[in-house]
Coordinates of C-alpha atoms in Angstrom, one line a residue:
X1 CA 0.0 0.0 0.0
X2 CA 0.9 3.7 -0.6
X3 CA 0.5 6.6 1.8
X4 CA -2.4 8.2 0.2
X5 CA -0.1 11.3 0.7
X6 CA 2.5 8.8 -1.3
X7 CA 6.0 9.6 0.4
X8 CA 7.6 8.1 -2.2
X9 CA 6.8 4.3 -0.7
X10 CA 9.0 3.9 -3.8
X11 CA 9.0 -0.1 -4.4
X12 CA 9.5 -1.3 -8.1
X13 CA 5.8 -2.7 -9.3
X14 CA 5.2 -6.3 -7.6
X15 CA 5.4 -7.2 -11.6
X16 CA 8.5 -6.5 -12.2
X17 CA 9.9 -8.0 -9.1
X18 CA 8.4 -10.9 -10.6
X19 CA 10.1 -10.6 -13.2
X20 CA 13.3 -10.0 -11.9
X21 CA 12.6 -13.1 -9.5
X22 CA 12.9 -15.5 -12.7
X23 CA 15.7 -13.9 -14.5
X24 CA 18.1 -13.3 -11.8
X25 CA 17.5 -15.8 -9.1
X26 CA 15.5 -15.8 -6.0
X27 CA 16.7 -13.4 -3.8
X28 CA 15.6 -10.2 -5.0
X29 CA 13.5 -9.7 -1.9
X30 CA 16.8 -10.1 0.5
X31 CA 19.1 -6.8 0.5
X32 CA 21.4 -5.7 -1.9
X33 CA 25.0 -7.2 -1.7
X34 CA 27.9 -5.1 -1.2
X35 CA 30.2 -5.2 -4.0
X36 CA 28.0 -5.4 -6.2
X37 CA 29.5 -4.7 -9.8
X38 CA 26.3 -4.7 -11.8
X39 CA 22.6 -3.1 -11.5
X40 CA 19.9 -2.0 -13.6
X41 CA 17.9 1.0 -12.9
X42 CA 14.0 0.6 -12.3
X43 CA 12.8 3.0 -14.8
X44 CA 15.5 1.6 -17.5
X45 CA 13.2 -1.7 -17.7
X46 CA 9.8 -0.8 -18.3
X47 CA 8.5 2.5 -20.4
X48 CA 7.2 5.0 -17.9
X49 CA 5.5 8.1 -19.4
X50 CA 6.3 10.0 -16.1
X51 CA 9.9 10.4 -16.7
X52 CA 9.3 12.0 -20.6
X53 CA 9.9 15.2 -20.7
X54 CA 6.6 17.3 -21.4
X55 CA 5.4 15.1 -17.9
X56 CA 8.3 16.2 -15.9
X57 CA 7.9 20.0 -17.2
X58 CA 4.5 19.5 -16.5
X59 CA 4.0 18.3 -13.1
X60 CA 6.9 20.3 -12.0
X61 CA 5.1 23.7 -13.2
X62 CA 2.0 22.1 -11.7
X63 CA 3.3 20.9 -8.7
X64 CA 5.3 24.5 -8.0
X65 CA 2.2 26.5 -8.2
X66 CA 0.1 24.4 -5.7
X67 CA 3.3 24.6 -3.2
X68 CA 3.5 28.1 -3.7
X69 CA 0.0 29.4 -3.5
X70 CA -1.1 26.8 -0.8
X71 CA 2.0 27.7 1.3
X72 CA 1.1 31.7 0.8
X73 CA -2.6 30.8 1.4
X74 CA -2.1 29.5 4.6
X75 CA 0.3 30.8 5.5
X76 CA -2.3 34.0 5.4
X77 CA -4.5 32.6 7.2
X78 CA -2.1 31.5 10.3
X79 CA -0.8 35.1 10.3
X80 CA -4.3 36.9 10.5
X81 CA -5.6 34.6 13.1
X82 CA -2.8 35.0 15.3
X83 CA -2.2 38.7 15.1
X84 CA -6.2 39.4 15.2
X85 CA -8.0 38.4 19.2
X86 CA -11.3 38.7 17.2
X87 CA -10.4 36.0 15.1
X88 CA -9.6 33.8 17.4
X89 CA -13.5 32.4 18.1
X90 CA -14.4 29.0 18.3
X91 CA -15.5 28.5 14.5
X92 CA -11.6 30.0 13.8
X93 CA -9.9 27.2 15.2
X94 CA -10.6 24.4 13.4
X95 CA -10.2 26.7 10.2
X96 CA -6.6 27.8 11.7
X97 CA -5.8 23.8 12.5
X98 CA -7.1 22.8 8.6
X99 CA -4.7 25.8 7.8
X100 CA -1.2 24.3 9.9
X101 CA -2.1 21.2 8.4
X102 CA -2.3 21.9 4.8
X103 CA 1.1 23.7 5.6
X104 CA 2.6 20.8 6.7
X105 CA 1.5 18.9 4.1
X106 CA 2.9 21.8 1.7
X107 CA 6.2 21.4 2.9
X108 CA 6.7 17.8 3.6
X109 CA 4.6 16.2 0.7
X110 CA 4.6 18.2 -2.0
X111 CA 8.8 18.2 -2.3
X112 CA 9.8 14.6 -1.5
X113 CA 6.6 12.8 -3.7
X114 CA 6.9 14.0 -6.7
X115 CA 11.3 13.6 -6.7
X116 CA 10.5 10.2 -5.7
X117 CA 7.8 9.4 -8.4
X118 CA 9.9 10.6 -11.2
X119 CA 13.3 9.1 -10.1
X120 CA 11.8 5.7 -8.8
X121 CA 14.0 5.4 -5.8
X122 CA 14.9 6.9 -2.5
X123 CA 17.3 9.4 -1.9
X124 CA 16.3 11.2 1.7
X125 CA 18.2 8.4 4.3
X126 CA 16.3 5.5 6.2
X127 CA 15.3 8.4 9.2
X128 CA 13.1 10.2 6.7
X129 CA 11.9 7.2 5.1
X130 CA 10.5 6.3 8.7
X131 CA 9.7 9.6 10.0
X132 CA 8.2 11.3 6.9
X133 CA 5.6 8.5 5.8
X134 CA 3.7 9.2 9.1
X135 CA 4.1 12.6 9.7
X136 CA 2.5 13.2 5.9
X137 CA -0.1 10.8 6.7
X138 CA -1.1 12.9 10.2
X139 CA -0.9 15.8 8.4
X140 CA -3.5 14.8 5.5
X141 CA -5.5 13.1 8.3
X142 CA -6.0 16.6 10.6
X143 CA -6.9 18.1 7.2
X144 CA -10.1 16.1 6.4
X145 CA -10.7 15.6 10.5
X146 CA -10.3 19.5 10.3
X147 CA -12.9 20.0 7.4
X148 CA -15.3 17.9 9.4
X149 CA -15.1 19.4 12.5
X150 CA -15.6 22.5 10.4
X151 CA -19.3 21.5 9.0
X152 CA -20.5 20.0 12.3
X153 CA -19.9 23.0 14.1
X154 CA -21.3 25.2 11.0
X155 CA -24.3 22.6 10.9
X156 CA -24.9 23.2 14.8
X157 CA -24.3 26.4 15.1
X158 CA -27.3 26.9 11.7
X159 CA -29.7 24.7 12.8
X160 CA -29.4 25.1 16.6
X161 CA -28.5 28.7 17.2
X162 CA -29.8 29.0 20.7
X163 CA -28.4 26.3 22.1
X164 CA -25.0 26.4 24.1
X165 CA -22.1 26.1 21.6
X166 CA -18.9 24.4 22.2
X167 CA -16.5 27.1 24.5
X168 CA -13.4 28.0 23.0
X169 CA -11.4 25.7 25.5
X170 CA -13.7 22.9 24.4
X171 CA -13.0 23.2 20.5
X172 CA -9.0 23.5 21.2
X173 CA -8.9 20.7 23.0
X174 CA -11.1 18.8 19.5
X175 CA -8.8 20.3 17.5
X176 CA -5.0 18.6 19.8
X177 CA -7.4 15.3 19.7
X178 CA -7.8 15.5 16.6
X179 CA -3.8 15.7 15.8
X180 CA -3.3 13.3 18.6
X181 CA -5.6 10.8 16.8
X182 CA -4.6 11.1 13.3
X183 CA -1.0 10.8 14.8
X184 CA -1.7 7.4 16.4
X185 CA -3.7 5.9 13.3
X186 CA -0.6 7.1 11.1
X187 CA 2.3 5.2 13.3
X188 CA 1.7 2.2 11.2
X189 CA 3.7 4.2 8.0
X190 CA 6.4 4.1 10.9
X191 CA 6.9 1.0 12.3
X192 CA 6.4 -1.2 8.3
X193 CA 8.3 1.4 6.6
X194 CA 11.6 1.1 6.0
X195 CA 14.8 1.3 3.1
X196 CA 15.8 -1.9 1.6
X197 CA 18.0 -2.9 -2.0
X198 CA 16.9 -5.5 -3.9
X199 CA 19.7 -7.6 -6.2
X200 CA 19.7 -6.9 -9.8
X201 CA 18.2 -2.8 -9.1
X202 CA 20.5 0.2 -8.4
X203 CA 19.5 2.4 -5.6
X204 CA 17.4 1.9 -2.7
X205 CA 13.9 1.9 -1.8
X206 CA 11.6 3.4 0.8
X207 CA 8.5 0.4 1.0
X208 CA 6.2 -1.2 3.3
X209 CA 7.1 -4.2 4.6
X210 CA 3.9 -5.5 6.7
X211 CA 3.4 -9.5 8.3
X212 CA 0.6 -10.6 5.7
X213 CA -0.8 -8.9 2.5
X214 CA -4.3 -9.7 4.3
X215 CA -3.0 -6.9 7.4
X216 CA -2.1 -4.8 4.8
X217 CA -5.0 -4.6 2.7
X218 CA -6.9 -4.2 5.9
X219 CA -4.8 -1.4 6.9
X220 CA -5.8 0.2 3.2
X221 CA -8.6 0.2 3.0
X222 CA -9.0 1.8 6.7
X223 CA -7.4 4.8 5.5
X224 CA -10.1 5.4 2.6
X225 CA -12.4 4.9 5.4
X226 CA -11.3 7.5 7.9
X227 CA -9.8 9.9 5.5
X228 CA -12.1 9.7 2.7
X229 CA -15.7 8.4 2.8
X230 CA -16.1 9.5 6.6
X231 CA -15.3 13.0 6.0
X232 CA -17.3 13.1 2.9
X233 CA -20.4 11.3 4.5
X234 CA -20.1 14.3 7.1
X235 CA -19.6 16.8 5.4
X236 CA -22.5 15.8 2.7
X237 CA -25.0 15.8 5.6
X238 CA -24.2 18.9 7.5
X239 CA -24.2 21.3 4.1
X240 CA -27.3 19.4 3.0
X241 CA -29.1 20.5 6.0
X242 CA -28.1 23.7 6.6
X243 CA -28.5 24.6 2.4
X244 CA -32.1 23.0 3.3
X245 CA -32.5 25.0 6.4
X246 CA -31.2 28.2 4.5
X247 CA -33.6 27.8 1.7
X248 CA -36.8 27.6 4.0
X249 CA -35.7 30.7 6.0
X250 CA -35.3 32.7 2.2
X251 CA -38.5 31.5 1.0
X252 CA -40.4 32.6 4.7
X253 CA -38.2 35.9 4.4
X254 CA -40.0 36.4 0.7
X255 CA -43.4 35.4 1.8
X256 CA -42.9 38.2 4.8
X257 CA -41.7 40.8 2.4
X258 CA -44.5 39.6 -0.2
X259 CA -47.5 39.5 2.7
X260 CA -46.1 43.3 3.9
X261 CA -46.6 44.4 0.4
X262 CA -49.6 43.2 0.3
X263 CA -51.2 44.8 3.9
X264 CA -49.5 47.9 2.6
X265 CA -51.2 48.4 -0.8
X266 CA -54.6 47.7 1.2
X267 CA -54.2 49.9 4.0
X268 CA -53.8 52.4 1.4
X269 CA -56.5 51.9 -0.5
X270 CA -58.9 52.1 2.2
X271 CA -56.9 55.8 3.5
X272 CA -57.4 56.6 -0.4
X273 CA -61.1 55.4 0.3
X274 CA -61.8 57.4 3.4
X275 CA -60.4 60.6 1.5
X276 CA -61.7 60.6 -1.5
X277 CA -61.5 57.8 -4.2
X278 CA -60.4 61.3 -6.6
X279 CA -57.7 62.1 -4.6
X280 CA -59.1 65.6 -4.0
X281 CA -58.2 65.9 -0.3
X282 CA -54.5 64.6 -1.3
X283 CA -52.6 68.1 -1.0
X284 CA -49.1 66.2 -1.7
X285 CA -47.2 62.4 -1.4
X286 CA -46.6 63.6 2.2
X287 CA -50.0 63.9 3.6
X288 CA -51.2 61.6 6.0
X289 CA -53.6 60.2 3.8
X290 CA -52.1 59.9 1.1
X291 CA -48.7 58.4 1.8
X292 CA -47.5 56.3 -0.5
X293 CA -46.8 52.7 0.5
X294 CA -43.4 51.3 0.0
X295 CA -42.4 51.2 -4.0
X296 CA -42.8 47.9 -5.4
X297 CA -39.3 48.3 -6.9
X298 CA -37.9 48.5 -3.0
X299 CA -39.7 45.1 -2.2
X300 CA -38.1 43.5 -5.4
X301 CA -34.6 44.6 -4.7
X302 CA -34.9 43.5 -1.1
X303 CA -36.2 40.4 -2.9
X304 CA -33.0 40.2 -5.0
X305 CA -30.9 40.4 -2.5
X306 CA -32.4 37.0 -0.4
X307 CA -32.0 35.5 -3.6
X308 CA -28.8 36.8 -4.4
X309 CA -27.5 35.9 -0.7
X310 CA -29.0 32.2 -1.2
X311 CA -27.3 31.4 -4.5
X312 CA -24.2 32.5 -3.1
X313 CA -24.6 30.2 -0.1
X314 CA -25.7 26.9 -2.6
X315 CA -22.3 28.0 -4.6
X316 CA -20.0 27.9 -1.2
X317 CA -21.5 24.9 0.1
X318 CA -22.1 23.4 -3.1
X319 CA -18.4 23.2 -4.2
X320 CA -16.8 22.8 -0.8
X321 CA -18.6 19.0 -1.2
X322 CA -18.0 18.7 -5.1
X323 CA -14.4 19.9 -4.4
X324 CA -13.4 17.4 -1.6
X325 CA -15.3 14.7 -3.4
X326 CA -13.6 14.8 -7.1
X327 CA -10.1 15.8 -5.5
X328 CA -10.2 12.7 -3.3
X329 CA -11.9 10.1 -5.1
X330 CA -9.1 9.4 -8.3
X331 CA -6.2 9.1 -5.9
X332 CA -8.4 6.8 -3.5
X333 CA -9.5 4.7 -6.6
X334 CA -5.2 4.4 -7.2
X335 CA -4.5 3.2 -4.3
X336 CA -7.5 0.5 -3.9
X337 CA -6.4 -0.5 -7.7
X338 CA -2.7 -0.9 -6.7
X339 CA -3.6 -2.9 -3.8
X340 CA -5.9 -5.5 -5.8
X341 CA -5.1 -5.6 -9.5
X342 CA -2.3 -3.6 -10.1
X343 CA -2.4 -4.6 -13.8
X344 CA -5.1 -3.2 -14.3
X345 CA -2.5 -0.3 -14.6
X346 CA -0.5 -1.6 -17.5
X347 CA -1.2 -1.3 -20.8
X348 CA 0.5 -2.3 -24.4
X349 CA 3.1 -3.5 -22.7
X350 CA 3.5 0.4 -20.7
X351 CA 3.3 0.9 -17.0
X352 CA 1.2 3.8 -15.8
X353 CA 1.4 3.1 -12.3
X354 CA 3.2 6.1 -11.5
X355 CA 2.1 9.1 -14.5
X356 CA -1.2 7.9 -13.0
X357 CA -0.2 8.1 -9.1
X358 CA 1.1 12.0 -10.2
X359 CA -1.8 12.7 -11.7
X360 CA -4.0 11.8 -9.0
X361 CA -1.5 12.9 -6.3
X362 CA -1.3 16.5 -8.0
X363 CA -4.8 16.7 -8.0
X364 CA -5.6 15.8 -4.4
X365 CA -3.2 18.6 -3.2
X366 CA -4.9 21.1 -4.8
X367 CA -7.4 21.1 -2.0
X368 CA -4.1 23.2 -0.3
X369 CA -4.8 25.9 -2.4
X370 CA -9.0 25.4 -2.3
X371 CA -9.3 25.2 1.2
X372 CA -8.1 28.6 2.1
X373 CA -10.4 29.7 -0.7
X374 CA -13.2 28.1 0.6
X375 CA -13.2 28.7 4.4
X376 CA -11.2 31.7 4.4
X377 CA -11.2 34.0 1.2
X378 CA -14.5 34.0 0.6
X379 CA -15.3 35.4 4.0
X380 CA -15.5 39.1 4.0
X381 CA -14.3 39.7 7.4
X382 CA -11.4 37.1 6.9
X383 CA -10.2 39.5 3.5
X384 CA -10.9 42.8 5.6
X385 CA -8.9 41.7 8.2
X386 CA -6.2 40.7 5.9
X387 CA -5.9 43.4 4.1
X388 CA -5.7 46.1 7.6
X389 CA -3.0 43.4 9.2
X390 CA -0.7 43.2 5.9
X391 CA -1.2 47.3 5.5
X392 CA -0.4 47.6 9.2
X393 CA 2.6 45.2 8.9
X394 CA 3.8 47.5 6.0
X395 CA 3.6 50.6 7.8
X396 CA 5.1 49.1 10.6
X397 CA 8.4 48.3 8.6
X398 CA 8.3 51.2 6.8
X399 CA 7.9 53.3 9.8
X400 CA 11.2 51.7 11.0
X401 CA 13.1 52.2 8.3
X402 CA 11.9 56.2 8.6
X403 CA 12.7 56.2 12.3
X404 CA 16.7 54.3 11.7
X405 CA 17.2 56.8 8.9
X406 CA 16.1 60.0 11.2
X407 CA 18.3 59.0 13.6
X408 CA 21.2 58.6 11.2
X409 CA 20.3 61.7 9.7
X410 CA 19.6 63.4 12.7
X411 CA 23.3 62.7 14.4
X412 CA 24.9 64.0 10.5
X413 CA 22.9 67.6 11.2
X414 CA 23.9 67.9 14.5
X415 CA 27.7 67.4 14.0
X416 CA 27.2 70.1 11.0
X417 CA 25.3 72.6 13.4
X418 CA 27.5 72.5 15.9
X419 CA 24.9 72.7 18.9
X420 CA 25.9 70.1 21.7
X421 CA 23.9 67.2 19.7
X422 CA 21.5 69.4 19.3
X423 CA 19.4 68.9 15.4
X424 CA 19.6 72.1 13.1
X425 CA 15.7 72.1 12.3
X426 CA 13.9 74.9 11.5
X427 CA 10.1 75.3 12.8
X428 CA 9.7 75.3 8.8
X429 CA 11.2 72.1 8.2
X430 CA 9.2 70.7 11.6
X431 CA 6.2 72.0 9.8
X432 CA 7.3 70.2 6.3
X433 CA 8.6 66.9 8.4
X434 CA 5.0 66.8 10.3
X435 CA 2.9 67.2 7.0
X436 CA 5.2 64.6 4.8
X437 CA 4.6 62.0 8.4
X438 CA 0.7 62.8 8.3
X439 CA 0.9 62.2 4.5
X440 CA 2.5 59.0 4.6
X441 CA 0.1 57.1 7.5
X442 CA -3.6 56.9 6.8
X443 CA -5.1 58.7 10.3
X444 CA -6.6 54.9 11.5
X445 CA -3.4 53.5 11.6
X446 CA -1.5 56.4 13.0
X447 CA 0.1 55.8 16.6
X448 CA -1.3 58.1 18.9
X449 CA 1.1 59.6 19.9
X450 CA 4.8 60.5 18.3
X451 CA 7.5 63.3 19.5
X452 CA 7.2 67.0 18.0
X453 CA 9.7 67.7 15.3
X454 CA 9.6 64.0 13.9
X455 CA 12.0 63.0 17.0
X456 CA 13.0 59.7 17.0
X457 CA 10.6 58.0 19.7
X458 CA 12.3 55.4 22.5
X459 CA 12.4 51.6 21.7
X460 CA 9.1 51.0 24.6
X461 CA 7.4 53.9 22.5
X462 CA 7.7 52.0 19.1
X463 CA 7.2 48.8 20.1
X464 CA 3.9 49.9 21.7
X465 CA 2.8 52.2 18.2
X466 CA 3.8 49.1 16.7
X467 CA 1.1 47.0 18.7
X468 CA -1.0 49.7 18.4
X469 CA -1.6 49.7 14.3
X470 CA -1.8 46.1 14.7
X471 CA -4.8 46.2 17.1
X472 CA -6.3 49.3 15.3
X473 CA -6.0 47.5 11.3
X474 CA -8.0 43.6 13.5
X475 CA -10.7 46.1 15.1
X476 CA -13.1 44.5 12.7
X477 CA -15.6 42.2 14.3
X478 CA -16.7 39.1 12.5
X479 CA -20.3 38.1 12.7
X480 CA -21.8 35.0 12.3
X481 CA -23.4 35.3 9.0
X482 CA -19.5 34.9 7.8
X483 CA -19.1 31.7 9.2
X484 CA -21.3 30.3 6.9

C-alpha cells in the first residue's frame, strides 16, 4: 500500500519484481550485496511516461504553483488569526488547525513525492523514510478531521442557534485530539516502513514491509475509510441541511416581504377610500392620507438580495462537497487499484502506475490551495482583516526604516550645526517633516502619539505604536453570517 499522501513508498511494481525473480534468481527480496558490480535502474526496464519530458515539465510547473499558492494561502491565514484576538473564536480554530495542516503537508509532501515518483528510488536516508511517511499521513488526516469538524460545528451552530455552543477551551482541545488521533492511526507508516535494496536494481527503496498482504489490505482500505468516505459522509450531511435549512428561512423571508406588500397596498386603499376615491383631499405624497406605501421596486430589490445571498450560499457549500469529493476520489480509486489488480494499470506492454499516481497525487493537493479559498477567502471579514494586518505590517516596517534613517540623519545635522547634539531644524522644516509624516500614514493607523519635530521616539514607544496599528487594522468584528 501507498501513503495516500504517497512519500515516495517507492517499491519497483510487484510485476517487475516478478520478473526479476525469474531472471536473476531468488533473492531479489533479501538486500542488496555489497560489491555489487552490476545493477539495472527501475525506470531503465519498463517504459514509464512520467519520466518523458513534457510530464516532468508538466507536473513540476503544476506541482510548484500548488506549493506556492497553498504555502502563501495558509500561511495567510495563520498570520491573520494570530495577530487578530477577534479572530480567534471557536469556529476559527478548526479553520486555523485545517490551515497548519495543509502547511505541513505543503512542505513535507509536496517536495519529496513528486522527486521520488519521477526518479523511482529513494534518496532522503532510512530516518526520513520512517519519520516522513507518518508525519505526511497525520498531516493529511487533521486536514479532512479539520474539514469535518468545520461542517458539524457550522451545521450546529445553523440549525441550533440557541443552544450552548462548544466554549473556546472545548473546541481546542477537538482540534489537539484531533492531531493526537490522526498521529496514532498514522504510526503504522512508521513502524512497516523502512529502506531496503533489492539484487539486480541500483539504488534503494523506501517500502512497506507489513506480516501478511491480508494486514495490509486491511490497513488500506481503513485509510479510505477514515480519510475519505467519513469526512465526505459528514460533510455531505451537515451542508445538505443547513442549504435546506437556509432555503426555507429565504423563502419565509419572501413570503414576509410579499405578505407586507400586500397589507401595505390595502391599508392604502382604504386611507385613499376614506379621502376621496379622486384624490381631491390629497394636498401632496406627504399627507397623512395619502402616503404612498413602500415602492414595489424596494420590495423586489430586497427580494434580489435573499436571492442573491442564497445562490451564493448553494455555490459555497455546493463546491466545498463537489471539491473534496472529485479531489479525493481518483487518488483513492489508485491506491485501492494498486492494492488489488495492479495490472489493471498496465497497458501495451507500458506501466502507468506512477504518470497515474502524479496525476491523482497532483490533483488531491490542490485542495491546499481550495481550502483557504473556501473557508477563508471568501469570508469578508477574513479578506478585511487581511488586508488592515498586511497594511499595518507595511507601515510598521516602513515606519522603521523612517525612524533608523532619522536617527542617522539626525546625528549627520547635528555634527554640522554644531549645537551640543542638538538637530539644526527649522520650525519650517518641523512644519514640512510633520505634514510629509501625516501624509504618509492613513489617520486609523496612525500611533497616537509621536514626539514633535519627527523626533525619534524610545524603543518602549515604538514597540507599543507598533502594537497599536496592529490592534487598530484587527478592530473588525466578524459576525456570524461569515461563518457560513
Amino acid at each position: 500500500m501507498e501513503m495516500f499522501s504517497n512519500v515516495g513508498a517507492t517499491q519497483p511494481a510487484p510485476s517487475l519484481i516478478a520478473a526479476f525473480q525469474h531472471t536473476i534468481g531468488p533473492n531479489v527480496d533479501q538486500p542488496q550485496r555489497q560489491g555489487r558490480q552490476q545493477c539495472l535502474h527501475y525506470v531503465d526496464q519498463q517504459p514509464d511516461p512520467s519520466n518523458s519530458q513534457w510530464a516532468i515539465a508538466v507536473f513540476g510547473a503544476l506541482y510548484s504553483n500548488i506549493f506556492v499558492l497553498g504555502l502563501l494561502g495558509n500561511l495567510a491565514i495563520v498570520l491573520v488569526t494570530v495577530q487578530c484576538r477577534q479572530l480567534r473564536s471557536v469556529q476559527n480554530i478548526f479553520i486555523l488547525n485545517l490551515a497548519i495542516s495543509d502547511v505541513i503537508v505543503c512542505l513535507l509532501s509536496l517536495p519529496f513525492t513528486p522527486v521520488s515518483y519521477i526518479y523511482k528510488e529513494w534518496l532522503f536516508g532510512s530516518a526520513i523514510c520512517h519519520l516522513l511517511p507518518m508525519v505526511q499521513a497525520a498531516s493529511v488526516f487533521v486536514s479532512t478531521f479539520s474539514l469535518s469538524a468545520i461542517a458539524i460545528d457550522r451545521y450546529w451552530l445553523v440549525l441550533y442557534p440557541h443552544s450552548n455552543s462548544i466554549s473556546h477551551a472545548r473546541a481546542t482541545a477537538v482540534a489537539a485530539v484531533l492531531w493526537l488521533f490522526s498521529v496514532l492511526i498514522s504510526v503504522p507508516y512508521s513502524i512497516h516502513m523502512t529502506l531496503v535494496e533489492y539484487d539486480g536494481y541500483c539504488g534503494k527503496f523506501c517500502t512497506e514491509q507489513w506480516p501478511s498482504m491480508q494486514i495490509r489490505r486491511g490497513y488500506s482500505l481503513s485509510v479510505v475509510v477514515l480519510q475519505f468516505l467519513i469526512p465526505f459522509v459528514t460533510m455531505s450531511f451537515c451542508y445538505a441541511s443547513i442549504f435546506a435549512l437556509l432555503r426555507r428561512r429565504a423563502n419565509t423571508k419572501i413570503q414576509q416581504l410579499n405578505e407586507r406588500q400586500k397589507m401595505l397596498i390595502n391599508s392604502s386603499k382604504m386611507q385613499f377610500s376614506e379621502g376621496g376615491s379622486n384624490g381631491e383631499n390629497c394636498q401632496s405624497v406627504d399627507d397623512g392620507l395619502c402616503r404612498v406605501p413602500s415602492r414595489p421596486d424596494n420590495r423586489a430589490h430586497r427580494v434580489n438580495a435573499v436571492n442573491k445571498q442564497q445562490r451564493r450560499t448553494t455555490l459555497i457549500l455546493v463546491t466545498i462537497v463537489l471539491f473534496f469529493f472529485f479531489a479525493w476520489l481518483p487518488h483513492n480509486i489508485r491506491e485501492m487499484v494498486i492494492e488489488y489488480d495492479e495490472q489493471l494499470l498496465h497497458r501495451n506492454g507500458i506501466n502507468y502506475t506512477y504518470f497515474l499516481s502524479m496525476v491523482t497525487h497532483s490533483l488531491a493537493m490542490t485542495t491546499n490551495v481550495a481550502n483557504p479559498i473556501l473557508y477563508a477567502w471568501l469570508n469578508p471579514t477574513f479578506k478585511e482583516l487581511f488586508l488592515r494586518t498586511a497594511n499595518a505590517l507595511v507601515l510598521r516596517r516602513n515606519k522603521m526604516r523612517r525612524n533608523a534613517s532619522s536617527a542617522g540623519g539626525g546625528s549627520v545635522r547635528s555634527e554640522r550645526a554644531g549645537g551640543g547634539g542638538q538637530k539644526a531644524t527649522t520650525p519650517a522644516g518641523m512644519a514640512q517633516q510633520n505634514s510629509n509624516n501625516n501624509r504618509q500614514t492613513p489617520p486609523q493607523l496612525r500611533p497616537e502619539r509621536e514626539e514633535e519635530g519627527g523626533n525619534v521616539s524610545s524603543s518602549n514607544g515604538t514597540a507599543a505604536s507598533q502594537q497599536t496599528m496592529i490592534i487598530e487594522a484587527c478592530e473588525l468584528r466578524p459576525t456570524k453570517k461569515d461563518y457560513i
